[in-house]
Structures are given as structure tokens and as C-alpha cells.
Amino acid sequence: MNLPTEVRYRPYTDWTDGEKTKIKENVGKSPWRASYHIEPETGLLNDPNGFSYFNGKFQLFYQSWPFGAAHGLKQWVHTESEDLVHFTETGVKLLPDHENDSHGAYSGSAYQIGDKLFIFYTGNVRDENWIRDPRQIGAWMDKNYKIKKIDKVLIKKPTDVTEHFRDPQIFDYKGQFYAIIGAQNHNKQGFIKFYKAVDNDVENWVEVGDLDFGGTGSEYMIECPNIVFVDGKPVLLYCPQGLDKAELDYNNIYPNTYKIFQDFDPEKAALVGGTPIINLDYGFEAYATQGFNTPDGRALIVSWIGLPDVDYPTDKYDYQGAMSLVKELSIKDGKLYQYPVEAITSLRTRQEDFSEKTATTNTYELELNFQANTQTELVLFADQEGNGLSLTVDTAKGKVILDRSKAGEQYATDFGTSRECTLDAGQAATANIFVDNSIVEIFFNKGEKVFTSRVFPSAEQTGIKVASGNVSGHYFDLKSVSYTHLTL
């Protein structure tokens, strides 16, 4: 949604109760609100931030501009969870209310240190000529969820980067705190800066160097870099904007990618023995994925179901964006698997054998089996004519195609209306499909390949149809998650 700069950067205190009520009423008219995914009460939700474990609970912030479906004066909205499925919005916010984040609290991470949560993020600051000064800054949140910002800038913009320098991730490796930050050099190439906390003091950082991860610099910016450790292997998650498609086949405006490495050498700022760059998600919408290692060593990730610089059908209802399901990472046969946390099964209510349905609530899970050397087309959000979201699974050729060209309101069609990936040819396959009114998350072979997408169906598109072939499995009704909004 295109809104004037003076609207998008209008101080929060200038918005009247009447204006806020009007925005809420407009959001309430949407036919596409999610049932068990986090969505904003109003306005924009984008990057997951500060994903961490603190005070005996999981912490997840999301970046937000609450006054419309546009990127404006950003804040962080805080949620917490005990099971990573049921999240509670606490009313706590990281607001753009300091000289070091005057034009937005941009993305970052968090880590429990002692009895407080250290929040590390980018402060967006603009001068009178609208020139940006990105500042890596911090705050402490206590166990009563009171946030106190650190007055000084923790990492200033180095001379070898442009104004594009953001998204610090703090992580612990063998008892030492490190941080990586996405950057762009003066040749308009993306790279990653690597820092070390001096004497493990997270208010004092020193640059170690540019992270060596085998990047080519074909992208013009790297956003949201994260290092997580999966089964002892370092995995780099990142969003290389403008990546040369000769390097990776992708269709979305910007890709969300990863590499698995054999080792990490912090003294040399190097990730060692990496795979080629790989798509993290093959669907239409997954970006800004954030991951962290839990105290018990698990690697968890969550993504923004949305993309920068794309208009969505919900924009006219003054909101946009959602959080993905939280997924746990594992590595099998050298491949990165991602699958929703176990507690997702707590949403299952009624179970039945899979069959075609003329109408559902569009809030369900399918657990399906596709036999080897077969071809099946399944249509979700199907109407009476059989139009909807087409999923073709060809186990003979080892190919999956997701086509939304006949599913509801069309958008972002400049980037194509289908997405595909490969599976092992000649092998049987499984799929767990989570449908949530306007969100679809599909996990093949328990997370070997993943498709995350938005679909905005018409009122008549509520069925499930087997257009060709055969498929077996189960259908589960999923109950709604009670999610109280305290944002606006």
C-alpha cells in the first residue's frame, strides 16, 4: 500500500482514538483472518524479532506498523508462549521513542543474560535530508517485562558499508557472544559483518571481519542473517536480495536461503565446508526467517509469511502479514528438514479418513500419502467448478507444482503463479498440509521440502477436490488459537 511518508512516519501519539477505531473496524471486515497463525490486530506485521527463551517461556516479537498495510514507523510487539503454538500478546512494545531509533525499531535478536533479556536491534535514524544512519543498539528487558534502552550506540556503521546495515543476530558459541549483521558494500554487493563481544560484555563489541561463508556478492544486500547449530552443524539462514538467478533458481521477489557448514572458525570469521546456497522455502511467501538455539540445544525457526515490496489483497482492509508456524530444524542425509513443533498436534480435534469435501471451514490439517510412481492433482480451496489452489505431486518424476492462478484474488502475478520443487524420483512421498483461511504451509516428507504461501479465496472456495490420481491419509479439524491483541 502506497501511503505518503508523512503518514507512515507520523508520531504514534498523533493518531486519534477515532482514527484507530476506524482502522480496527476496517480490519474486521476482512474475510481472510487467520485462525491459528499470529496476525496483527491492525496494520503491518513483518519480520519476526527477538525470538528467544527467557523467564521460563519462549519470547517472540514481531515488527509492526499498526496504522495501515505499509512500512512506516516500526515498533516491536511482544508475545510469549509455553508451547510455541499458543502465543499471548503481553502489551509490551519496543517503541521508536529514542534518539537512536527515532525513525523505527528495525529488526534484531535477543538472548537471555543473567536474569534479563538482552535485545539487540537496528535503530533507523534519518536526518533532515532523509539520509539514513543505521545504528546497532540495545535494550534490557527484566522479568516484569520492563524495557530499558541502552543510551549508547553499540555498533556504529563501518566505513565500508552503505546505509544498508541492519538486523544484528547475537548468538553464543562455546561460551563467547558473537554477532552477525547484514550489510551492503559501496559496490552495491551484499555481505555479512562479524563481531565479538569484548570480554563477553554485550554492550561492547569489536569487529572481527567480514564473515566468510562462500558468498559471491551477486546479491545487492543481505538481510536477516542468522547462524543456528543443528545437530552440531552451523547453518546460515539469510535473505540475499537481488541474488543472481544463475546462482539459485527462485521466483519470489527476494529469496530466503540457507547453507549447511561443517565447522565454524570464529577467529577467522569463517564458516567452513559449506553446501551450495539452497532455498529454505519453495512457496510464494516466506521471508526474514529467524532462528535460535534453545537452552536444550534445539534449533527453532519462524518466518514472516509475506515479502517486502509486494501489495496484498488484505491491504484494503488495513492489515498485512502473518507469522509462520514455529518449526524445528534437523539434518538428515545432509539435507535440512524443518517441521512444526510437536505441540501443533494439540490443535487437532476431529479426525477422519481423507476424502473429497464440497465445503470445509478452510481451517484444517491434511496428512497425506502419495504412492511411488504416481501422479496426483489435489485442489484446495476448491469451488464447484474445481477451481482453487492446485497441488500436483508426481512421484514418478519427483516433481511438485503448486499453482494458485485459479485460487481467489490474484496478486504479485509479475512473479508467476506457480512454484515447484523436486523430490526423489520413483519414491513414495508424504505431505502435511496446514490450511488457515488464507495461509497454507505444506511439508513434504516431514519437512524435507516446504511451501509457505498466502491464498485469498472467494467465499465459494471452501472445498477439497482430487482432480486426478489417488491419495490417502487423514483430515483433521484444527481448533482456533485464542490470541488477544493489545497492539493499537
JSON list of N, CA, C and O in Angstrom, two decimals, residues 235-240 243 247-250 255-261 274-282 334-336 338 448-449:
[
{"chain": "A", "resi": 235, "resn": "VAL", "atom": "N", "xyz": [24.45, -23.69, 10.59]},
{"chain": "A", "resi": 235, "resn": "VAL", "atom": "CA", "xyz": [23.58, -23.42, 9.44]},
{"chain": "A", "resi": 235, "resn": "VAL", "atom": "C", "xyz": [23.38, -21.92, 9.36]},
{"chain": "A", "resi": 235, "resn": "VAL", "atom": "O", "xyz": [23.02, -21.27, 10.36]},
{"chain": "A", "resi": 236, "resn": "LEU", "atom": "N", "xyz": [23.65, -21.35, 8.19]},
{"chain": "A", "resi": 236, "resn": "LEU", "atom": "CA", "xyz": [23.45, -19.92, 7.96]},
{"chain": "A", "resi": 236, "resn": "LEU", "atom": "C", "xyz": [22.13, -19.72, 7.22]},
{"chain": "A", "resi": 236, "resn": "LEU", "atom": "O", "xyz": [21.95, -20.24, 6.11]},
{"chain": "A", "resi": 237, "resn": "LEU", "atom": "N", "xyz": [21.22, -18.99, 7.83]},
{"chain": "A", "resi": 237, "resn": "LEU", "atom": "CA", "xyz": [19.96, -18.59, 7.21]},
{"chain": "A", "resi": 237, "resn": "LEU", "atom": "C", "xyz": [20.10, -17.14, 6.78]},
{"chain": "A", "resi": 237, "resn": "LEU", "atom": "O", "xyz": [20.57, -16.31, 7.57]},
{"chain": "A", "resi": 238, "resn": "TYR", "atom": "N", "xyz": [19.70, -16.79, 5.57]},
{"chain": "A", "resi": 238, "resn": "TYR", "atom": "CA", "xyz": [19.82, -15.39, 5.14]},
{"chain": "A", "resi": 238, "resn": "TYR", "atom": "C", "xyz": [18.95, -15.10, 3.93]},
{"chain": "A", "resi": 238, "resn": "TYR", "atom": "O", "xyz": [18.50, -16.01, 3.23]},
{"chain": "A", "resi": 239, "resn": "CYS", "atom": "N", "xyz": [18.73, -13.81, 3.70]},
{"chain": "A", "resi": 239, "resn": "CYS", "atom": "CA", "xyz": [17.89, -13.34, 2.61]},
{"chain": "A", "resi": 239, "resn": "CYS", "atom": "C", "xyz": [18.73, -12.46, 1.67]},
{"chain": "A", "resi": 239, "resn": "CYS", "atom": "O", "xyz": [18.92, -11.27, 1.93]},
{"chain": "A", "resi": 240, "resn": "PRO", "atom": "N", "xyz": [19.26, -13.05, 0.59]},
{"chain": "A", "resi": 240, "resn": "PRO", "atom": "CA", "xyz": [20.12, -12.30, -0.34]},
{"chain": "A", "resi": 240, "resn": "PRO", "atom": "C", "xyz": [19.30, -11.57, -1.41]},
{"chain": "A", "resi": 240, "resn": "PRO", "atom": "O", "xyz": [18.89, -12.16, -2.40]},
{"chain": "A", "resi": 243, "resn": "LEU", "atom": "N", "xyz": [19.84, -11.60, -5.59]},
{"chain": "A", "resi": 243, "resn": "LEU", "atom": "CA", "xyz": [20.74, -12.70, -5.93]},
{"chain": "A", "resi": 243, "resn": "LEU", "atom": "C", "xyz": [20.59, -13.09, -7.40]},
{"chain": "A", "resi": 243, "resn": "LEU", "atom": "O", "xyz": [19.48, -13.20, -7.91]},
{"chain": "A", "resi": 247, "resn": "GLU", "atom": "N", "xyz": [22.75, -18.28, -9.95]},
{"chain": "A", "resi": 247, "resn": "GLU", "atom": "CA", "xyz": [23.31, -18.88, -8.73]},
{"chain": "A", "resi": 247, "resn": "GLU", "atom": "C", "xyz": [22.29, -19.74, -8.00]},
{"chain": "A", "resi": 247, "resn": "GLU", "atom": "O", "xyz": [22.62, -20.75, -7.38]},
{"chain": "A", "resi": 248, "resn": "LEU", "atom": "N", "xyz": [21.02, -19.32, -8.09]},
{"chain": "A", "resi": 248, "resn": "LEU", "atom": "CA", "xyz": [19.94, -20.06, -7.43]},
{"chain": "A", "resi": 248, "resn": "LEU", "atom": "C", "xyz": [18.65, -19.81, -8.20]},
{"chain": "A", "resi": 248, "resn": "LEU", "atom": "O", "xyz": [18.31, -18.67, -8.50]},
{"chain": "A", "resi": 249, "resn": "ASP", "atom": "N", "xyz": [17.91, -20.88, -8.47]},
{"chain": "A", "resi": 249, "resn": "ASP", "atom": "CA", "xyz": [16.64, -20.76, -9.16]},
{"chain": "A", "resi": 249, "resn": "ASP", "atom": "C", "xyz": [15.56, -20.39, -8.15]},
{"chain": "A", "resi": 249, "resn": "ASP", "atom": "O", "xyz": [15.25, -21.18, -7.24]},
{"chain": "A", "resi": 250, "resn": "TYR", "atom": "N", "xyz": [15.02, -19.19, -8.28]},
{"chain": "A", "resi": 250, "resn": "TYR", "atom": "CA", "xyz": [13.94, -18.76, -7.39]},
{"chain": "A", "resi": 250, "resn": "TYR", "atom": "C", "xyz": [13.03, -17.83, -8.16]},
{"chain": "A", "resi": 250, "resn": "TYR", "atom": "O", "xyz": [13.41, -17.23, -9.16]},
{"chain": "A", "resi": 255, "resn": "PRO", "atom": "N", "xyz": [14.66, -14.05, -2.31]},
{"chain": "A", "resi": 255, "resn": "PRO", "atom": "CA", "xyz": [14.68, -15.41, -1.76]},
{"chain": "A", "resi": 255, "resn": "PRO", "atom": "C", "xyz": [15.03, -15.46, -0.28]},
{"chain": "A", "resi": 255, "resn": "PRO", "atom": "O", "xyz": [15.61, -14.52, 0.27]},
{"chain": "A", "resi": 256, "resn": "ASN", "atom": "N", "xyz": [14.66, -16.56, 0.34]},
{"chain": "A", "resi": 256, "resn": "ASN", "atom": "CA", "xyz": [15.05, -16.88, 1.72]},
{"chain": "A", "resi": 256, "resn": "ASN", "atom": "C", "xyz": [15.83, -18.18, 1.62]},
{"chain": "A", "resi": 256, "resn": "ASN", "atom": "O", "xyz": [15.30, -19.19, 1.15]},
{"chain": "A", "resi": 257, "resn": "THR", "atom": "N", "xyz": [17.09, -18.18, 2.05]},
{"chain": "A", "resi": 257, "resn": "THR", "atom": "CA", "xyz": [18.01, -19.26, 1.69]},
{"chain": "A", "resi": 257, "resn": "THR", "atom": "C", "xyz": [18.80, -19.76, 2.90]},
{"chain": "A", "resi": 257, "resn": "THR", "atom": "O", "xyz": [18.73, -19.19, 3.99]},
{"chain": "A", "resi": 258, "resn": "TYR", "atom": "N", "xyz": [19.55, -20.83, 2.67]},
{"chain": "A", "resi": 258, "resn": "TYR", "atom": "CA", "xyz": [20.44, -21.34, 3.72]},
{"chain": "A", "resi": 258, "resn": "TYR", "atom": "C", "xyz": [21.61, -22.07, 3.11]},
{"chain": "A", "resi": 258, "resn": "TYR", "atom": "O", "xyz": [21.61, -22.48, 1.94]},
{"chain": "A", "resi": 259, "resn": "LYS", "atom": "N", "xyz": [22.64, -22.26, 3.96]},
{"chain": "A", "resi": 259, "resn": "LYS", "atom": "CA", "xyz": [23.77, -23.14, 3.68]},
{"chain": "A", "resi": 259, "resn": "LYS", "atom": "C", "xyz": [24.08, -23.92, 4.95]},
{"chain": "A", "resi": 259, "resn": "LYS", "atom": "O", "xyz": [24.01, -23.36, 6.06]},
{"chain": "A", "resi": 260, "resn": "ILE", "atom": "N", "xyz": [24.43, -25.19, 4.80]},
{"chain": "A", "resi": 260, "resn": "ILE", "atom": "CA", "xyz": [24.89, -26.01, 5.92]},
{"chain": "A", "resi": 260, "resn": "ILE", "atom": "C", "xyz": [26.41, -26.09, 5.86]},
{"chain": "A", "resi": 260, "resn": "ILE", "atom": "O", "xyz": [26.99, -26.30, 4.78]},
{"chain": "A", "resi": 261, "resn": "PHE", "atom": "N", "xyz": [27.05, -25.93, 7.01]},
{"chain": "A", "resi": 261, "resn": "PHE", "atom": "CA", "xyz": [28.51, -25.96, 7.07]},
{"chain": "A", "resi": 261, "resn": "PHE", "atom": "C", "xyz": [28.98, -27.10, 7.97]},
{"chain": "A", "resi": 261, "resn": "PHE", "atom": "O", "xyz": [28.23, -27.62, 8.80]},
{"chain": "A", "resi": 274, "resn": "GLY", "atom": "N", "xyz": [30.97, -25.42, 3.35]},
{"chain": "A", "resi": 274, "resn": "GLY", "atom": "CA", "xyz": [29.55, -25.17, 3.12]},
{"chain": "A", "resi": 274, "resn": "GLY", "atom": "C", "xyz": [28.97, -25.86, 1.90]},
{"chain": "A", "resi": 274, "resn": "GLY", "atom": "O", "xyz": [29.66, -26.15, 0.93]},
{"chain": "A", "resi": 275, "resn": "THR", "atom": "N", "xyz": [27.66, -26.11, 1.97]},
{"chain": "A", "resi": 275, "resn": "THR", "atom": "CA", "xyz": [26.91, -26.58, 0.81]},
{"chain": "A", "resi": 275, "resn": "THR", "atom": "C", "xyz": [26.69, -25.40, -0.14]},
{"chain": "A", "resi": 275, "resn": "THR", "atom": "O", "xyz": [26.93, -24.25, 0.22]},
{"chain": "A", "resi": 276, "resn": "PRO", "atom": "N", "xyz": [26.21, -25.67, -1.34]},
{"chain": "A", "resi": 276, "resn": "PRO", "atom": "CA", "xyz": [25.74, -24.55, -2.18]},
{"chain": "A", "resi": 276, "resn": "PRO", "atom": "C", "xyz": [24.57, -23.85, -1.51]},
{"chain": "A", "resi": 276, "resn": "PRO", "atom": "O", "xyz": [23.97, -24.36, -0.56]},
{"chain": "A", "resi": 277, "resn": "ILE", "atom": "N", "xyz": [24.21, -22.69, -2.01]},
{"chain": "A", "resi": 277, "resn": "ILE", "atom": "CA", "xyz": [23.06, -21.96, -1.50]},
{"chain": "A", "resi": 277, "resn": "ILE", "atom": "C", "xyz": [21.79, -22.72, -1.89]},
{"chain": "A", "resi": 277, "resn": "ILE", "atom": "O", "xyz": [21.66, -23.21, -3.01]},
{"chain": "A", "resi": 278, "resn": "ILE", "atom": "N", "xyz": [20.83, -22.82, -0.95]},
{"chain": "A", "resi": 278, "resn": "ILE", "atom": "CA", "xyz": [19.63, -23.63, -1.15]},
{"chain": "A", "resi": 278, "resn": "ILE", "atom": "C", "xyz": [18.42, -22.81, -0.70]},
{"chain": "A", "resi": 278, "resn": "ILE", "atom": "O", "xyz": [18.47, -22.07, 0.29]},
{"chain": "A", "resi": 279, "resn": "ASN", "atom": "N", "xyz": [17.30, -22.96, -1.41]},
{"chain": "A", "resi": 279, "resn": "ASN", "atom": "CA", "xyz": [16.06, -22.32, -0.99]},
{"chain": "A", "resi": 279, "resn": "ASN", "atom": "C", "xyz": [15.57, -22.92, 0.31]},
{"chain": "A", "resi": 279, "resn": "ASN", "atom": "O", "xyz": [15.45, -24.16, 0.43]},
{"chain": "A", "resi": 280, "resn": "LEU", "atom": "N", "xyz": [15.28, -22.08, 1.27]},
{"chain": "A", "resi": 280, "resn": "LEU", "atom": "CA", "xyz": [14.71, -22.56, 2.52]},
{"chain": "A", "resi": 280, "resn": "LEU", "atom": "C", "xyz": [13.25, -22.96, 2.33]},
{"chain": "A", "resi": 280, "resn": "LEU", "atom": "O", "xyz": [12.77, -23.89, 2.97]},
{"chain": "A", "resi": 281, "resn": "ASP", "atom": "N", "xyz": [12.55, -22.25, 1.47]},
{"chain": "A", "resi": 281, "resn": "ASP", "atom": "CA", "xyz": [11.12, -22.46, 1.26]},
{"chain": "A", "resi": 281, "resn": "ASP", "atom": "C", "xyz": [10.82, -22.30, -0.22]},
{"chain": "A", "resi": 281, "resn": "ASP", "atom": "O", "xyz": [11.33, -21.39, -0.87]},
{"chain": "A", "resi": 282, "resn": "TYR", "atom": "N", "xyz": [9.94, -23.17, -0.75]},
{"chain": "A", "resi": 282, "resn": "TYR", "atom": "CA", "xyz": [9.64, -23.16, -2.18]},
{"chain": "A", "resi": 282, "resn": "TYR", "atom": "C", "xyz": [8.29, -22.52, -2.49]},
{"chain": "A", "resi": 282, "resn": "TYR", "atom": "O", "xyz": [7.85, -22.51, -3.63]},
{"chain": "A", "resi": 334, "resn": "GLY", "atom": "N", "xyz": [22.35, -35.07, 5.03]},
{"chain": "A", "resi": 334, "resn": "GLY", "atom": "CA", "xyz": [22.90, -33.83, 4.52]},
{"chain": "A", "resi": 334, "resn": "GLY", "atom": "C", "xyz": [21.88, -32.78, 4.13]},
{"chain": "A", "resi": 334, "resn": "GLY", "atom": "O", "xyz": [22.25, -31.71, 3.64]},
{"chain": "A", "resi": 335, "resn": "LYS", "atom": "N", "xyz": [20.58, -33.08, 4.34]},
{"chain": "A", "resi": 335, "resn": "LYS", "atom": "CA", "xyz": [19.52, -32.14, 3.99]},
{"chain": "A", "resi": 335, "resn": "LYS", "atom": "C", "xyz": [18.94, -31.50, 5.24]},
{"chain": "A", "resi": 335, "resn": "LYS", "atom": "O", "xyz": [18.80, -32.16, 6.27]},
{"chain": "A", "resi": 336, "resn": "LEU", "atom": "N", "xyz": [18.58, -30.23, 5.13]},
{"chain": "A", "resi": 336, "resn": "LEU", "atom": "CA", "xyz": [17.95, -29.53, 6.24]},
{"chain": "A", "resi": 336, "resn": "LEU", "atom": "C", "xyz": [16.45, -29.79, 6.21]},
{"chain": "A", "resi": 336, "resn": "LEU", "atom": "O", "xyz": [15.78, -29.51, 5.21]},
{"chain": "A", "resi": 338, "resn": "GLN", "atom": "N", "xyz": [12.70, -29.11, 8.16]},
{"chain": "A", "resi": 338, "resn": "GLN", "atom": "CA", "xyz": [12.01, -28.18, 9.05]},
{"chain": "A", "resi": 338, "resn": "GLN", "atom": "C", "xyz": [10.57, -28.64, 9.18]},
{"chain": "A", "resi": 338, "resn": "GLN", "atom": "O", "xyz": [9.89, -28.89, 8.19]},
{"chain": "A", "resi": 448, "resn": "GLU", "atom": "N", "xyz": [11.25, -32.19, 4.47]},
{"chain": "A", "resi": 448, "resn": "GLU", "atom": "CA", "xyz": [12.37, -32.19, 3.52]},
{"chain": "A", "resi": 448, "resn": "GLU", "atom": "C", "xyz": [12.25, -31.01, 2.56]},
{"chain": "A", "resi": 448, "resn": "GLU", "atom": "O", "xyz": [13.24, -30.36, 2.21]},
{"chain": "A", "resi": 449, "resn": "LYS", "atom": "N", "xyz": [11.03, -30.74, 2.11]},
{"chain": "A", "resi": 449, "resn": "LYS", "atom": "CA", "xyz": [10.74, -29.59, 1.26]},
{"chain": "A", "resi": 449, "resn": "LYS", "atom": "C", "xyz": [9.48, -28.91, 1.80]},
{"chain": "A", "resi": 449, "resn": "LYS", "atom": "O", "xyz": [8.54, -29.58, 2.23]}
]
